[in-house]
Each structure stands twice: as C-alpha cells, then as structure tokens.
C-alpha cells in the first residue's frame, strides 16, 4: 500500500511540473519575459517586451493653427495589450490628442511626452509665426520681401525649419527636393523678387564669376547680413534677399532675389543635390535640361508621366525658362518658378491647368534617374 501511495505522489508531482512548463511557454511569445512560477492573480497580457520604440519626427516645427502627427515605430511581442499615451507640457502652445495629433495654438515651445509602460520619448514642438500654414491652393500674390525684416536668430530658425522639412521627406531624394521647393513657396510668408543675375559661381563660356546676386548657391535662406559671409565674390553686393543691388542686365537697382535657374539650383542644392550653379538651357554647355531625360511635355501628359520634382522647360522648343512641379491634384499642376512679367512676378508657386501648362512649357525633364530615390514622396502637400 505504501508503495502505491509513493508512486501516486510521484505521478502527481510530475503532472504539476508538466502543467507549469506548458503555462510558462504559452504566455511568453519569445521566451524573453520571465513569468513568476507562482501565477496567482497574474495578468499574462501585461508582460511584454518592447523590441523597438523610435520617434521618427522628434523635432516638429509648426505655424500657428496648424497640425502634425507624432510618427513613430513601435514593435512589441504578441502579448502587447497597452496603448501609447501622449501629453503636452504646455498645451497653450500646442495640444495633443490620444492619437498623437498635435494642434498648434500660439508661438513658443512645448514637449510632447510619448509614453508606453515605463518608457518615455520626447518630441520637441516649436510653434512660430515665421512660417504660415500651407494653403490648399498656392498664393501667387504674397507680399514682396523687403530688406532687413529678419534678425540673425530668425534666419537661423528658418534654416532649421527648412532642414527639418528636407530631412523628414528624405535628404538627397525626390521628396527632399520637393520639400525645399514647397517650403520657400508655400510656408515662407513672403515672395522673393525676380532678379536678373550678375553672374554665377559656376563659370563657363562668358559667365562672370559672381556670388549671391540673382542667385544664392548656398544652403539656407539669405535674409540677414550675417549670411553675406558666405558670399565668395561680389559685383555690386553683397546684400541679402529683398535688399537693393544694381542688376547689369536690367540696367538699374532691383531687390535681390532669384532668376529662374538660380531658384531651381537653390532648390536642388537644399534638397541634397549638387547640380552646379547652372543655367536654364537649352544651350551648348551643361544646363538644367541636361539633368534628366528630356521629353516632349505633350507626350508626357498623355502618358501621365509627370511627378512632383520634375522640371519644366520653356519658352518654346529652345527653352530659356526653367521651373519645377511641386504638386499635382485634380487635374491641376502646381509649379514653383521665378518669373518676370506683369501677370506674375518673383518666386511663386503657380497653378496651371493641363491646357495652360502645355501653352507655357515645351519640355518635360524626367528626373527619375537624377534623384534615383523618391524618399517620402507625396504628389500633393495636404
């Protein structure tokens, strides 16, 4: 009888051990989390491992009354059963909802605390009136920039915002270039003047070596006199955008800004590429139309081949003007360009119908091979 009882006890102990092992492995998907052997009142779904928790936009810059969403990567094991929480340390500047959607309310800075379990990440939000909310349709009639409107600190902040826009889209990608173009035409509150250049920092043919007069082949914005230290050689400058300089082609003083190819060169440089301070083309020397594959615009429209970031060349088959597509929506084409004329003047984003696009441009420069990578590409900005 004692022997029977002994074997019965052994059998029960072995059964309990088997049951314990099955319970543990059923409640940990990767055998990483140690669940206590005494599992009275245990909630197994609360035991999980955070494999990755990364904020993709740790620095956010917003205009007043604008919105942005906290973007993140969160990878956990299969027992995940807990939500992220979001909290603004200064909701009067920017508030945040339960889904990470931020709304800007007034100028200033705040931190958005993003928390899960016992881990917290910080998103720094800067709200400023130095930029405006992107409109659904570009405003080609913004006020022309005048001289001396910005301090050095404000110029620095605008440079940071531009860099952030490019980085978020993907520097050295199609999207990064488009982000630079959208920033200066949609978010910057003023319109830069058209300025017939006095020369370039890329020399060929009869081009005079001049820096920063109708062109600005440097990263960032040229708004404060501190930026004149970037200028390598002047003819009648240096003087920032909006300030008067004598223009040799115009035979008079004009507010410094961009000609058409100087503007596109600046966009490409700030988007992460280095095309050189080259002209609009079409010419016997390297120019903008040589950067990509040159196609008849009419054919590209018929084949729906246009993308934001592609270049457009006109007037007529011989070129002479260069511009960049920055958006396509509902049959409308939004084009960033620097224009001289009574109907449109300066650096603007202009809206074209299909018909008006064909009437104003002859060549489509397909930039796929130049960019190689689309980055975080969007066909339209909203």
mmCIF file of C-alpha atoms in Angstrom:
data_model
loop_
_atom_site.group_PDB
_atom_site.id
_atom_site.type_symbol
_atom_site.label_atom_id
_atom_site.label_comp_id
_atom_site.label_asym_id
_atom_site.label_seq_id
_atom_site.Cartn_x
_atom_site.Cartn_y
_atom_site.Cartn_z
ATOM 1 C CA UNK A 1 0.000 0.000 0.000
ATOM 2 C CA UNK A 2 2.832 2.400 0.870
ATOM 3 C CA UNK A 3 4.495 1.657 -2.445
ATOM 4 C CA UNK A 4 1.266 2.529 -4.308
ATOM 5 C CA UNK A 5 0.943 5.803 -2.420
ATOM 6 C CA UNK A 6 4.589 6.639 -3.176
ATOM 7 C CA UNK A 7 4.142 6.166 -6.942
ATOM 8 C CA UNK A 8 0.897 8.164 -6.840
ATOM 9 C CA UNK A 9 2.658 11.127 -5.224
ATOM 10 C CA UNK A 10 5.480 10.941 -7.799
ATOM 11 C CA UNK A 11 2.916 10.888 -10.607
ATOM 12 C CA UNK A 12 1.120 13.949 -9.247
ATOM 13 C CA UNK A 13 4.385 15.889 -8.880
ATOM 14 C CA UNK A 14 5.423 15.113 -12.464
ATOM 15 C CA UNK A 15 1.955 16.206 -13.713
ATOM 16 C CA UNK A 16 2.258 19.516 -11.887
ATOM 17 C CA UNK A 17 5.710 20.157 -13.378
ATOM 18 C CA UNK A 18 4.448 19.475 -16.896
ATOM 19 C CA UNK A 19 1.488 21.808 -16.339
ATOM 20 C CA UNK A 20 3.828 24.545 -15.039
ATOM 21 C CA UNK A 21 6.081 24.321 -18.084
ATOM 22 C CA UNK A 22 3.162 24.474 -20.509
ATOM 23 C CA UNK A 23 1.729 27.575 -18.753
ATOM 24 C CA UNK A 24 5.011 29.482 -18.939
ATOM 25 C CA UNK A 25 5.628 28.887 -22.613
ATOM 26 C CA UNK A 26 2.035 29.605 -23.564
ATOM 27 C CA UNK A 27 2.313 33.053 -22.015
ATOM 28 C CA UNK A 28 5.573 34.346 -23.423
ATOM 29 C CA UNK A 29 5.879 34.538 -27.162
ATOM 30 C CA UNK A 30 9.668 34.847 -27.339
ATOM 31 C CA UNK A 31 10.742 33.191 -24.057
ATOM 32 C CA UNK A 32 12.207 36.573 -23.047
ATOM 33 C CA UNK A 33 9.896 37.615 -20.242
ATOM 34 C CA UNK A 34 10.122 35.597 -17.060
ATOM 35 C CA UNK A 35 6.690 34.917 -15.642
ATOM 36 C CA UNK A 36 6.713 34.062 -11.908
ATOM 37 C CA UNK A 37 6.149 30.404 -11.105
ATOM 38 C CA UNK A 38 3.542 31.417 -8.553
ATOM 39 C CA UNK A 39 0.969 32.684 -11.061
ATOM 40 C CA UNK A 40 -1.850 33.554 -8.699
ATOM 41 C CA UNK A 41 -3.564 36.798 -9.859
ATOM 42 C CA UNK A 42 -1.127 37.156 -12.777
ATOM 43 C CA UNK A 43 -2.263 39.050 -15.929
ATOM 44 C CA UNK A 44 -0.019 37.490 -18.586
ATOM 45 C CA UNK A 45 -1.037 40.051 -21.270
ATOM 46 C CA UNK A 46 0.713 42.803 -19.267
ATOM 47 C CA UNK A 47 4.060 41.014 -19.558
ATOM 48 C CA UNK A 48 5.533 42.017 -22.896
ATOM 49 C CA UNK A 49 8.835 43.055 -24.394
ATOM 50 C CA UNK A 50 9.328 46.353 -26.273
ATOM 51 C CA UNK A 51 11.592 45.406 -29.163
ATOM 52 C CA UNK A 52 11.758 48.902 -30.708
ATOM 53 C CA UNK A 53 10.319 52.297 -29.813
ATOM 54 C CA UNK A 54 11.554 55.126 -32.051
ATOM 55 C CA UNK A 55 10.167 58.608 -32.709
ATOM 56 C CA UNK A 56 10.519 59.487 -36.392
ATOM 57 C CA UNK A 57 9.932 63.244 -36.010
ATOM 58 C CA UNK A 58 11.499 64.258 -32.665
ATOM 59 C CA UNK A 59 11.595 67.946 -33.674
ATOM 60 C CA UNK A 60 8.410 69.445 -35.102
ATOM 61 C CA UNK A 61 8.026 72.994 -36.415
ATOM 62 C CA UNK A 62 4.544 74.390 -36.919
ATOM 63 C CA UNK A 63 2.850 77.579 -37.988
ATOM 64 C CA UNK A 64 0.093 78.830 -35.684
ATOM 65 C CA UNK A 65 -3.212 76.929 -36.120
ATOM 66 C CA UNK A 66 -1.506 74.071 -37.918
ATOM 67 C CA UNK A 67 -1.484 70.328 -37.252
ATOM 68 C CA UNK A 68 1.023 67.482 -37.346
ATOM 69 C CA UNK A 69 1.061 63.911 -36.116
ATOM 70 C CA UNK A 70 3.709 62.222 -33.992
ATOM 71 C CA UNK A 71 5.181 59.488 -36.173
ATOM 72 C CA UNK A 72 6.838 56.520 -34.535
ATOM 73 C CA UNK A 73 7.890 52.883 -34.849
ATOM 74 C CA UNK A 74 6.703 50.575 -32.060
ATOM 75 C CA UNK A 75 7.477 46.877 -32.113
ATOM 76 C CA UNK A 76 6.430 44.616 -29.243
ATOM 77 C CA UNK A 77 5.877 40.910 -28.773
ATOM 78 C CA UNK A 78 2.484 39.282 -29.320
ATOM 79 C CA UNK A 79 1.319 39.819 -25.747
ATOM 80 C CA UNK A 80 1.134 43.585 -26.290
ATOM 81 C CA UNK A 81 -2.037 44.967 -24.712
ATOM 82 C CA UNK A 82 -1.247 48.544 -23.725
ATOM 83 C CA UNK A 83 -1.638 51.853 -25.562
ATOM 84 C CA UNK A 84 0.686 54.789 -26.039
ATOM 85 C CA UNK A 85 -0.186 57.926 -24.116
ATOM 86 C CA UNK A 86 0.543 61.487 -25.269
ATOM 87 C CA UNK A 87 0.925 64.555 -23.079
ATOM 88 C CA UNK A 88 1.850 68.174 -23.859
ATOM 89 C CA UNK A 89 3.843 70.017 -21.204
ATOM 90 C CA UNK A 90 2.496 73.353 -22.493
ATOM 91 C CA UNK A 91 -0.907 72.914 -24.178
ATOM 92 C CA UNK A 92 -1.304 76.675 -24.605
ATOM 93 C CA UNK A 93 1.443 76.421 -27.243
ATOM 94 C CA UNK A 94 0.425 73.059 -28.722
ATOM 95 C CA UNK A 95 -2.036 70.406 -27.573
ATOM 96 C CA UNK A 96 -2.089 66.711 -28.437
ATOM 97 C CA UNK A 97 -4.912 64.167 -28.568
ATOM 98 C CA UNK A 98 -4.928 60.462 -27.664
ATOM 99 C CA UNK A 99 -3.740 59.529 -31.164
ATOM 100 C CA UNK A 100 -0.690 61.800 -31.290
ATOM 101 C CA UNK A 101 -2.299 64.531 -33.403
ATOM 102 C CA UNK A 102 -0.739 67.879 -32.458
ATOM 103 C CA UNK A 103 -2.532 71.220 -32.848
ATOM 104 C CA UNK A 104 -0.523 74.445 -32.575
ATOM 105 C CA UNK A 105 -2.130 77.326 -30.682
ATOM 106 C CA UNK A 106 0.437 80.086 -30.107
ATOM 107 C CA UNK A 107 4.118 80.882 -30.583
ATOM 108 C CA UNK A 108 6.508 79.104 -28.245
ATOM 109 C CA UNK A 109 7.875 75.648 -27.486
ATOM 110 C CA UNK A 110 6.486 72.585 -25.765
ATOM 111 C CA UNK A 111 7.385 68.952 -25.288
ATOM 112 C CA UNK A 112 5.097 66.094 -26.215
ATOM 113 C CA UNK A 113 5.722 63.157 -23.886
ATOM 114 C CA UNK A 114 5.043 59.846 -25.586
ATOM 115 C CA UNK A 115 4.854 57.024 -23.065
ATOM 116 C CA UNK A 116 4.316 53.293 -23.053
ATOM 117 C CA UNK A 117 4.805 51.097 -19.993
ATOM 118 C CA UNK A 118 7.789 52.688 -18.181
ATOM 119 C CA UNK A 119 9.462 54.156 -21.287
ATOM 120 C CA UNK A 120 9.001 57.808 -22.346
ATOM 121 C CA UNK A 121 10.120 59.576 -25.509
ATOM 122 C CA UNK A 122 10.131 63.358 -26.032
ATOM 123 C CA UNK A 123 9.009 65.263 -29.128
ATOM 124 C CA UNK A 124 10.025 68.931 -29.106
ATOM 125 C CA UNK A 125 7.465 71.202 -30.794
ATOM 126 C CA UNK A 126 8.266 74.752 -31.898
ATOM 127 C CA UNK A 127 5.377 76.955 -32.967
ATOM 128 C CA UNK A 128 6.341 80.138 -34.811
ATOM 129 C CA UNK A 129 4.801 82.970 -36.810
ATOM 130 C CA UNK A 130 7.874 82.994 -39.082
ATOM 131 C CA UNK A 131 6.082 80.466 -41.303
ATOM 132 C CA UNK A 132 2.495 80.138 -42.496
ATOM 133 C CA UNK A 133 0.265 77.100 -42.801
ATOM 134 C CA UNK A 134 0.447 75.507 -46.244
ATOM 135 C CA UNK A 135 -2.608 76.655 -48.236
ATOM 136 C CA UNK A 136 -4.658 74.207 -50.279
ATOM 137 C CA UNK A 137 -4.030 76.415 -53.327
ATOM 138 C CA UNK A 138 -0.778 78.404 -53.668
ATOM 139 C CA UNK A 139 -0.924 82.154 -53.201
ATOM 140 C CA UNK A 140 0.984 83.748 -56.084
ATOM 141 C CA UNK A 141 0.280 87.264 -54.736
ATOM 142 C CA UNK A 142 2.169 87.194 -51.445
ATOM 143 C CA UNK A 143 3.822 90.432 -50.343
ATOM 144 C CA UNK A 144 7.258 91.022 -51.873
ATOM 145 C CA UNK A 145 10.084 90.625 -49.348
ATOM 146 C CA UNK A 146 11.748 93.863 -48.292
ATOM 147 C CA UNK A 147 15.211 94.434 -46.833
ATOM 148 C CA UNK A 148 16.092 93.822 -43.193
ATOM 149 C CA UNK A 149 12.902 92.114 -41.972
ATOM 150 C CA UNK A 150 14.682 89.267 -40.167
ATOM 151 C CA UNK A 151 17.149 89.027 -37.310
ATOM 152 C CA UNK A 152 20.043 86.595 -37.390
ATOM 153 C CA UNK A 153 18.230 84.379 -34.862
ATOM 154 C CA UNK A 154 15.121 84.317 -37.070
ATOM 155 C CA UNK A 155 17.219 83.459 -40.112
ATOM 156 C CA UNK A 156 18.775 80.626 -38.086
ATOM 157 C CA UNK A 157 15.364 79.260 -37.099
ATOM 158 C CA UNK A 158 14.062 79.380 -40.665
ATOM 159 C CA UNK A 159 17.172 77.488 -41.783
ATOM 160 C CA UNK A 160 16.437 74.848 -39.123
ATOM 161 C CA UNK A 161 12.846 74.507 -40.316
ATOM 162 C CA UNK A 162 13.925 74.160 -43.949
ATOM 163 C CA UNK A 163 16.469 71.493 -42.998
ATOM 164 C CA UNK A 164 13.845 69.676 -40.928
ATOM 165 C CA UNK A 165 11.387 69.650 -43.838
ATOM 166 C CA UNK A 166 14.044 68.193 -46.150
ATOM 167 C CA UNK A 167 15.172 65.584 -43.601
ATOM 168 C CA UNK A 168 11.599 64.463 -42.890
ATOM 169 C CA UNK A 169 10.988 63.982 -46.611
ATOM 170 C CA UNK A 170 14.400 62.395 -47.195
ATOM 171 C CA UNK A 171 17.532 64.387 -47.991
ATOM 172 C CA UNK A 172 19.039 63.599 -51.392
ATOM 173 C CA UNK A 173 15.742 62.179 -52.657
ATOM 174 C CA UNK A 174 13.000 63.475 -54.941
ATOM 175 C CA UNK A 175 10.824 64.184 -51.910
ATOM 176 C CA UNK A 176 13.602 66.148 -50.209
ATOM 177 C CA UNK A 177 13.921 68.452 -53.218
ATOM 178 C CA UNK A 178 10.162 68.948 -53.393
ATOM 179 C CA UNK A 179 10.111 69.730 -49.660
ATOM 180 C CA UNK A 180 12.622 72.564 -50.171
ATOM 181 C CA UNK A 181 10.540 73.986 -53.021
ATOM 182 C CA UNK A 182 7.293 73.731 -51.056
ATOM 183 C CA UNK A 183 8.855 75.398 -48.040
ATOM 184 C CA UNK A 184 10.013 78.545 -49.847
ATOM 185 C CA UNK A 185 6.857 78.931 -51.961
ATOM 186 C CA UNK A 186 4.136 77.757 -49.560
ATOM 187 C CA UNK A 187 5.382 78.221 -45.971
ATOM 188 C CA UNK A 188 7.691 81.223 -46.243
ATOM 189 C CA UNK A 189 5.311 84.194 -45.906
ATOM 190 C CA UNK A 190 6.930 86.491 -48.484
ATOM 191 C CA UNK A 191 7.591 86.410 -52.201
ATOM 192 C CA UNK A 192 11.208 86.821 -53.320
ATOM 193 C CA UNK A 193 11.820 89.255 -56.180
ATOM 194 C CA UNK A 194 12.939 88.265 -59.624
ATOM 195 C CA UNK A 195 16.497 89.495 -60.151
ATOM 196 C CA UNK A 196 18.392 89.237 -63.429
ATOM 197 C CA UNK A 197 21.680 87.736 -62.362
ATOM 198 C CA UNK A 198 25.055 89.466 -62.429
ATOM 199 C CA UNK A 199 26.917 86.144 -62.618
ATOM 200 C CA UNK A 200 27.303 82.650 -61.150
ATOM 201 C CA UNK A 201 29.696 80.653 -59.015
ATOM 202 C CA UNK A 202 29.853 78.052 -61.794
ATOM 203 C CA UNK A 203 31.804 79.563 -64.669
ATOM 204 C CA UNK A 204 31.656 78.563 -68.295
ATOM 205 C CA UNK A 205 31.624 80.479 -71.561
ATOM 206 C CA UNK A 206 31.245 84.194 -70.933
ATOM 207 C CA UNK A 207 29.629 83.797 -67.498
ATOM 208 C CA UNK A 208 31.063 86.150 -64.886
ATOM 209 C CA UNK A 209 32.052 84.719 -61.513
ATOM 210 C CA UNK A 210 29.685 86.442 -59.064
ATOM 211 C CA UNK A 211 28.012 85.065 -55.939
ATOM 212 C CA UNK A 212 24.659 85.995 -54.441
ATOM 213 C CA UNK A 213 23.327 88.498 -56.986
ATOM 214 C CA UNK A 214 20.246 86.944 -58.560
ATOM 215 C CA UNK A 215 21.442 83.547 -57.375
ATOM 216 C CA UNK A 216 22.387 82.048 -54.000
ATOM 217 C CA UNK A 217 24.144 78.730 -54.386
ATOM 218 C CA UNK A 218 24.308 78.028 -50.659
ATOM 219 C CA UNK A 219 22.192 76.095 -48.178
ATOM 220 C CA UNK A 220 19.670 78.023 -46.141
ATOM 221 C CA UNK A 221 17.972 81.392 -46.585
ATOM 222 C CA UNK A 222 19.688 84.696 -47.398
ATOM 223 C CA UNK A 223 17.750 87.046 -45.122
ATOM 224 C CA UNK A 224 20.244 88.634 -42.746
ATOM 225 C CA UNK A 225 23.524 90.463 -43.338
ATOM 226 C CA UNK A 226 25.346 87.756 -41.343
ATOM 227 C CA UNK A 227 24.859 85.493 -44.368
ATOM 228 C CA UNK A 228 26.993 87.762 -46.533
ATOM 229 C CA UNK A 229 29.998 85.958 -45.027
ATOM 230 C CA UNK A 230 29.036 83.038 -47.311
ATOM 231 C CA UNK A 231 29.479 85.166 -50.430
ATOM 232 C CA UNK A 232 32.726 84.410 -52.255
ATOM 233 C CA UNK A 233 32.769 87.264 -54.794
ATOM 234 C CA UNK A 234 30.547 90.284 -55.386
ATOM 235 C CA UNK A 235 29.976 92.724 -58.212
ATOM 236 C CA UNK A 236 27.509 95.153 -56.616
ATOM 237 C CA UNK A 237 26.777 93.316 -53.375
ATOM 238 C CA UNK A 238 26.781 91.581 -51.084
ATOM 239 C CA UNK A 239 23.245 92.298 -49.950
ATOM 240 C CA UNK A 240 20.600 89.766 -48.790
ATOM 241 C CA UNK A 241 17.297 88.966 -50.456
ATOM 242 C CA UNK A 242 14.933 91.926 -50.529
ATOM 243 C CA UNK A 243 17.769 94.479 -50.445
ATOM 244 C CA UNK A 244 18.616 96.593 -53.482
ATOM 245 C CA UNK A 245 21.548 95.709 -55.755
ATOM 246 C CA UNK A 246 22.372 97.009 -59.212
ATOM 247 C CA UNK A 247 21.418 94.480 -61.904
ATOM 248 C CA UNK A 248 23.593 94.700 -65.005
ATOM 249 C CA UNK A 249 21.039 93.062 -67.374
ATOM 250 C CA UNK A 250 18.231 95.266 -66.017
ATOM 251 C CA UNK A 251 20.418 98.386 -66.013
ATOM 252 C CA UNK A 252 19.133 99.502 -62.645
ATOM 253 C CA UNK A 253 18.758 98.676 -58.975
ATOM 254 C CA UNK A 254 16.441 95.800 -58.085
ATOM 255 C CA UNK A 255 15.592 93.892 -54.906
ATOM 256 C CA UNK A 256 17.910 90.902 -54.698
ATOM 257 C CA UNK A 257 16.249 87.540 -55.302
ATOM 258 C CA UNK A 258 16.409 84.830 -57.951
ATOM 259 C CA UNK A 259 16.289 84.401 -61.674
ATOM 260 C CA UNK A 260 14.602 81.200 -62.842
ATOM 261 C CA UNK A 261 17.611 78.855 -62.980
ATOM 262 C CA UNK A 262 19.144 80.334 -59.836
ATOM 263 C CA UNK A 263 15.950 79.436 -57.999
ATOM 264 C CA UNK A 264 15.863 75.838 -59.257
ATOM 265 C CA UNK A 265 19.580 75.411 -58.492
ATOM 266 C CA UNK A 266 18.930 76.612 -54.920
ATOM 267 C CA UNK A 267 16.044 74.112 -54.536
ATOM 268 C CA UNK A 268 18.157 71.192 -55.746
ATOM 269 C CA UNK A 269 21.108 72.140 -53.542
ATOM 270 C CA UNK A 270 18.948 72.470 -50.420
ATOM 271 C CA UNK A 271 17.229 69.175 -51.234
ATOM 272 C CA UNK A 272 20.596 67.400 -51.049
ATOM 273 C CA UNK A 273 21.965 67.514 -54.613
ATOM 274 C CA UNK A 274 24.772 69.463 -56.265
ATOM 275 C CA UNK A 275 23.868 70.269 -59.866
ATOM 276 C CA UNK A 276 26.191 73.284 -60.028
ATOM 277 C CA UNK A 277 25.139 76.900 -60.414
ATOM 278 C CA UNK A 278 23.987 76.251 -63.989
ATOM 279 C CA UNK A 279 21.550 77.952 -66.349
ATOM 280 C CA UNK A 280 18.095 77.155 -67.677
ATOM 281 C CA UNK A 281 19.178 75.964 -71.139
ATOM 282 C CA UNK A 282 18.831 74.823 -73.823
ATOM 283 C CA UNK A 283 22.500 75.571 -74.639
ATOM 284 C CA UNK A 284 25.761 74.039 -75.850
ATOM 285 C CA UNK A 285 27.090 73.964 -72.259
ATOM 286 C CA UNK A 286 25.617 71.865 -69.397
ATOM 287 C CA UNK A 287 22.318 73.260 -68.147
ATOM 288 C CA UNK A 288 19.169 72.298 -66.218
ATOM 289 C CA UNK A 289 17.641 70.455 -69.158
ATOM 290 C CA UNK A 290 20.606 68.042 -69.139
ATOM 291 C CA UNK A 291 19.983 66.849 -65.579
ATOM 292 C CA UNK A 292 17.228 64.399 -66.539
ATOM 293 C CA UNK A 293 15.580 62.783 -69.534
ATOM 294 C CA UNK A 294 14.160 65.470 -71.842
ATOM 295 C CA UNK A 295 10.728 64.632 -73.255
ATOM 296 C CA UNK A 296 8.005 66.480 -75.090
ATOM 297 C CA UNK A 297 5.617 67.739 -72.414
ATOM 298 C CA UNK A 298 2.582 66.931 -74.541
ATOM 299 C CA UNK A 299 3.619 63.264 -74.760
ATOM 300 C CA UNK A 300 4.406 63.030 -71.035
ATOM 301 C CA UNK A 301 0.972 64.453 -70.175
ATOM 302 C CA UNK A 302 -0.725 61.932 -72.450
ATOM 303 C CA UNK A 303 1.177 59.131 -70.694
ATOM 304 C CA UNK A 304 0.643 60.569 -67.166
ATOM 305 C CA UNK A 305 4.408 60.618 -66.579
ATOM 306 C CA UNK A 306 4.758 63.882 -64.664
ATOM 307 C CA UNK A 307 5.752 63.822 -60.998
ATOM 308 C CA UNK A 308 6.432 66.466 -58.386
ATOM 309 C CA UNK A 309 10.145 67.240 -58.568
ATOM 310 C CA UNK A 310 10.315 67.023 -62.361
ATOM 311 C CA UNK A 311 11.471 70.102 -64.271
ATOM 312 C CA UNK A 312 9.656 72.014 -66.995
ATOM 313 C CA UNK A 313 11.377 73.995 -69.729
ATOM 314 C CA UNK A 314 10.014 76.755 -71.964
ATOM 315 C CA UNK A 315 9.502 79.058 -73.746
ATOM 316 C CA UNK A 316 9.187 77.079 -76.984
ATOM 317 C CA UNK A 317 11.478 74.267 -78.095
ATOM 318 C CA UNK A 318 14.616 76.367 -77.497
ATOM 319 C CA UNK A 319 13.970 76.701 -73.784
ATOM 320 C CA UNK A 320 15.074 79.782 -71.860
ATOM 321 C CA UNK A 321 12.959 79.286 -68.720
ATOM 322 C CA UNK A 322 13.099 76.522 -66.087
ATOM 323 C CA UNK A 323 10.605 75.581 -63.363
ATOM 324 C CA UNK A 324 9.745 72.675 -61.061
ATOM 325 C CA UNK A 325 6.488 70.816 -60.456
ATOM 326 C CA UNK A 326 5.731 70.734 -56.706
ATOM 327 C CA UNK A 327 2.272 69.142 -56.744
ATOM 328 C CA UNK A 328 -0.423 67.518 -58.868
ATOM 329 C CA UNK A 329 -4.064 67.261 -57.843
ATOM 330 C CA UNK A 330 -7.463 67.045 -59.553
ATOM 331 C CA UNK A 331 -6.094 67.896 -62.979
ATOM 332 C CA UNK A 332 -4.146 70.899 -61.690
ATOM 333 C CA UNK A 333 -0.374 71.271 -61.785
ATOM 334 C CA UNK A 334 1.396 73.387 -59.176
ATOM 335 C CA UNK A 335 4.690 74.795 -60.403
ATOM 336 C CA UNK A 336 7.431 76.615 -58.476
ATOM 337 C CA UNK A 337 9.255 79.208 -60.565
ATOM 338 C CA UNK A 338 10.807 82.660 -60.599
ATOM 339 C CA UNK A 339 9.048 84.838 -63.154
ATOM 340 C CA UNK A 340 9.482 88.256 -64.689
ATOM 341 C CA UNK A 341 6.263 89.720 -66.079
ATOM 342 C CA UNK A 342 3.171 91.803 -65.447
ATOM 343 C CA UNK A 343 0.898 88.787 -64.829
ATOM 344 C CA UNK A 344 3.219 87.104 -62.303
ATOM 345 C CA UNK A 345 6.412 88.270 -60.683
ATOM 346 C CA UNK A 346 9.075 86.787 -58.446
ATOM 347 C CA UNK A 347 9.381 83.398 -56.760
ATOM 348 C CA UNK A 348 5.942 81.827 -56.668
ATOM 349 C CA UNK A 349 4.027 78.573 -56.829
ATOM 350 C CA UNK A 350 1.634 78.948 -59.731
ATOM 351 C CA UNK A 351 -1.422 76.847 -60.570
ATOM 352 C CA UNK A 352 -1.764 75.531 -64.126
ATOM 353 C CA UNK A 353 -4.483 73.617 -65.897
ATOM 354 C CA UNK A 354 -3.389 70.936 -68.333
ATOM 355 C CA UNK A 355 -4.012 73.319 -71.231
ATOM 356 C CA UNK A 356 -2.152 76.267 -69.698
ATOM 357 C CA UNK A 357 0.776 74.004 -68.778
ATOM 358 C CA UNK A 358 1.146 72.992 -72.431
ATOM 359 C CA UNK A 359 0.854 76.612 -73.530
ATOM 360 C CA UNK A 360 3.666 77.748 -71.232
ATOM 361 C CA UNK A 361 6.147 74.856 -71.360
ATOM 362 C CA UNK A 362 7.514 72.699 -74.148
ATOM 363 C CA UNK A 363 9.835 70.190 -72.475
ATOM 364 C CA UNK A 364 9.376 67.835 -69.534
ATOM 365 C CA UNK A 365 12.637 66.902 -67.775
ATOM 366 C CA UNK A 366 12.029 63.487 -66.171
ATOM 367 C CA UNK A 367 14.242 63.412 -63.060
ATOM 368 C CA UNK A 368 13.915 59.744 -62.037
ATOM 369 C CA UNK A 369 17.491 58.864 -62.951
ATOM 370 C CA UNK A 370 18.840 62.002 -61.311
ATOM 371 C CA UNK A 371 17.091 61.517 -57.962
ATOM 372 C CA UNK A 372 17.157 57.688 -58.036
ATOM 373 C CA UNK A 373 15.194 57.557 -54.755
ATOM 374 C CA UNK A 374 11.709 59.031 -54.224
ATOM 375 C CA UNK A 375 12.038 59.267 -50.421
ATOM 376 C CA UNK A 376 8.807 60.038 -48.558
ATOM 377 C CA UNK A 377 7.181 61.274 -51.728
ATOM 378 C CA UNK A 378 3.717 62.815 -51.848
ATOM 379 C CA UNK A 379 2.120 64.102 -55.038
ATOM 380 C CA UNK A 380 0.415 66.892 -53.119
ATOM 381 C CA UNK A 381 1.217 68.530 -49.791
ATOM 382 C CA UNK A 382 -2.102 68.184 -47.909
#
